[in-house]
Coordinates of C-alpha atoms in Angstrom, one line a residue:
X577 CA 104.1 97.9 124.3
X578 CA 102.1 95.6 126.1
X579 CA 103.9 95.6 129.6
X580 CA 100.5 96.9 131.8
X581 CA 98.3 94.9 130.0
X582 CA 100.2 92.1 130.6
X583 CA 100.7 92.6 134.0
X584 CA 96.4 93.1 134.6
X585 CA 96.2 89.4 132.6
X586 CA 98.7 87.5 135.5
X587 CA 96.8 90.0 138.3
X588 CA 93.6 88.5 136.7
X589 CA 95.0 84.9 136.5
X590 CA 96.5 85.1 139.4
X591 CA 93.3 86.1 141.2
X592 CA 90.9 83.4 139.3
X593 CA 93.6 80.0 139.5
X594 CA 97.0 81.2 141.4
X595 CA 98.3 81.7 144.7
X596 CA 97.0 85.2 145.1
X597 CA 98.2 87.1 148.4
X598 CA 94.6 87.1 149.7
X599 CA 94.4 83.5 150.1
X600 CA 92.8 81.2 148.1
X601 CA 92.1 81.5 144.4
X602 CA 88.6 81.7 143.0
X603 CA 88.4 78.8 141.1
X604 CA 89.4 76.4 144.0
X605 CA 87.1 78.5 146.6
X606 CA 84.6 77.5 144.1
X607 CA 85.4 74.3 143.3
X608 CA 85.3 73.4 147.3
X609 CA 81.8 74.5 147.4
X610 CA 78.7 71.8 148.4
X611 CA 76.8 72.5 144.8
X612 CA 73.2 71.2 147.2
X613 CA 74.3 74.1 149.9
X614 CA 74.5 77.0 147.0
X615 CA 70.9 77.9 146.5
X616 CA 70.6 78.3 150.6
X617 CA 70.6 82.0 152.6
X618 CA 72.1 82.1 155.4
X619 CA 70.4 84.4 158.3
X620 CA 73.5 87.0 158.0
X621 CA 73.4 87.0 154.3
X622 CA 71.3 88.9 151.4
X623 CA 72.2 86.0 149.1
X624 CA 72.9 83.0 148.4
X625 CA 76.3 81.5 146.5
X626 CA 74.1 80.7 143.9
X627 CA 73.0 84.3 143.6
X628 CA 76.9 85.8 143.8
X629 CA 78.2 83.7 141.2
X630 CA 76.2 84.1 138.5
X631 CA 76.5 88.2 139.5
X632 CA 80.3 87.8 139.4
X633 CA 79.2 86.2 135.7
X634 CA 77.2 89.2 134.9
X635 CA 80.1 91.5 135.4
X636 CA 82.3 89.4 133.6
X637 CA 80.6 88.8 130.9
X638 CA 80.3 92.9 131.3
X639 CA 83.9 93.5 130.7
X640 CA 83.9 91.2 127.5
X641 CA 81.0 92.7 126.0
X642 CA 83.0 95.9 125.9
X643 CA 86.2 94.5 124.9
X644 CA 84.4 92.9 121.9
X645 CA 82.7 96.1 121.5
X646 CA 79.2 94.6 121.3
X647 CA 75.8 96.4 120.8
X648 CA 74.0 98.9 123.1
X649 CA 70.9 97.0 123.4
X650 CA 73.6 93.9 124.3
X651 CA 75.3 95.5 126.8
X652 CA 71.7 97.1 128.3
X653 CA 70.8 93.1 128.4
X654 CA 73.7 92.2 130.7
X655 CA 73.2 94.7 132.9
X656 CA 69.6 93.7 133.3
X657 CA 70.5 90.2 134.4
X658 CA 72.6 91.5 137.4
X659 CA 71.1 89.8 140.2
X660 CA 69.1 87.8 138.4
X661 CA 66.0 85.7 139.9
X662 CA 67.3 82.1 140.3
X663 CA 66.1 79.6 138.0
X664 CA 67.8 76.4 139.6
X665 CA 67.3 74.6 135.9
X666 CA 68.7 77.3 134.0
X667 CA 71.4 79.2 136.6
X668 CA 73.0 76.0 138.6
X669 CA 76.5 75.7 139.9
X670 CA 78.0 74.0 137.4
X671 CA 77.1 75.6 134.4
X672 CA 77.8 78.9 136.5
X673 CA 81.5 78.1 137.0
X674 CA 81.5 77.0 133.2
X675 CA 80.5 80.3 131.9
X676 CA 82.8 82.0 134.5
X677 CA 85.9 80.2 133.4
X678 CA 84.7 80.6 130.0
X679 CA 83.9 84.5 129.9
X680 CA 87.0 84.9 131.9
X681 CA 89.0 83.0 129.3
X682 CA 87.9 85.2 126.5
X683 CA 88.9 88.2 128.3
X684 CA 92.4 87.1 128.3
X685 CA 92.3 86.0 124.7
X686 CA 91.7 89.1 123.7
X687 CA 93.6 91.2 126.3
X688 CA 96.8 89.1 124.7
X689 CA 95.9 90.9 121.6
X690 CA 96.2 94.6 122.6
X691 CA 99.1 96.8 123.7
X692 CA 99.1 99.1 126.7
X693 CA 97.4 102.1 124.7
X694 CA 93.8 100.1 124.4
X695 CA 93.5 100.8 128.7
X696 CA 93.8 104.7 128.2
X697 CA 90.6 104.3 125.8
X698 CA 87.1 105.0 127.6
X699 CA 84.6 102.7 127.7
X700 CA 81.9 103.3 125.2
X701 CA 78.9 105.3 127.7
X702 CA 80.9 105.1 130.8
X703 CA 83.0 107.6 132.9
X704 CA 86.2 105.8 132.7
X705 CA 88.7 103.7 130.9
X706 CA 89.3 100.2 130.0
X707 CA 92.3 100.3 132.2
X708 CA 89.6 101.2 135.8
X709 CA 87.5 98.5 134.0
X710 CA 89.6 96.0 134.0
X711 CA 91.7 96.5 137.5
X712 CA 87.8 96.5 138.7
X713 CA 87.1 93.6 137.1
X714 CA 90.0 91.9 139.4
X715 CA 88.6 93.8 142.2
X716 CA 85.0 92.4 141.9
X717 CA 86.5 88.8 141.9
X718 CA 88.2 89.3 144.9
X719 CA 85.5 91.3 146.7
X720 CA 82.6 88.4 146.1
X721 CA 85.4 85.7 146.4
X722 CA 85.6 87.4 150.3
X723 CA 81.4 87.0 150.4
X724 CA 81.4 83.1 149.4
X725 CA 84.5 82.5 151.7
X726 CA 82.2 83.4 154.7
X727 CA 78.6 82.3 153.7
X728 CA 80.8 78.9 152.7
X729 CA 82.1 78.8 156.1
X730 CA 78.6 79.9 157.9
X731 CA 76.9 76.6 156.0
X732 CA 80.0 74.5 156.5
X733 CA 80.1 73.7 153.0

């Protein structure tokens, strides 16, 4: 049966490109945002949209690392690029929203492919499933989705 895990794939698409209930979708919060306004801190903020995006990639990329159940040392790797110094050549806006709509995309492939027993499975070396994983995954989006909505509106971007 794959009724829950299709149910977290339209919460997740719903979240990233629909008309979620919280008000605009991530993609086109994104996709309204100044790319020369991205790198810059606001006086209220710790950092910059820049900085938040390529975190949310981090923990996507997170959650896909597990579902393809890659290495240790792979998954230590991500983890270590969480909040990531800026290199503005290497980490820039657009290839940021490319890799989030990418990693984001392969997490749905793949979720397409398993039936609702997969989310009762833990997560190799963490304390819970891929079911918490997963709903946190949404979570995340929406939480740093919140974060850009306001620095965006501080920089009138």
């Amino acid at each position: 049966m794959k009724k829950e895990t299709e149910s977290i794939i339209r919460n997740l698409q719903n979240t990233l490109e629909g008309q979620p209930w919280f008000g605009r979708a991530v993609y086109e919060l994104l996709n309204e945002i100044d790319e020369s306004k991205t790198a810059v801190k606001s006086n209220t903020t710790e950092h910059s949209l820049l900085e938040l995006l390529w975190h949310m990639n981090t923990w996507a990329e997170f959650t896909l690392a597990h579902l393809e159940n890659r290495t240790a040392d792979e998954l230590t790797a991500i983890e270590e690029n969480d909040w990531r110094t800026i290199n503005p050549e290497k980490h820039n806006w657009k290839k940021g929203m490319t890799q989030l709509k990418s990693v984001h995309e392969k997490i749905i492939a793949i979720l397409k492919q398993k039936e609702d027993d997969f989310l009762k499975e833990p997560v190799p070396g963490r304390k819970f499933n891929f079911r918490f994983m997963l709903n946190g995954l949404i979570q995340h989006n929406i939480y740093h989705a919140g974060q850009i909505a306001y620095i965006k509106k501080l920089l009138k971007t």
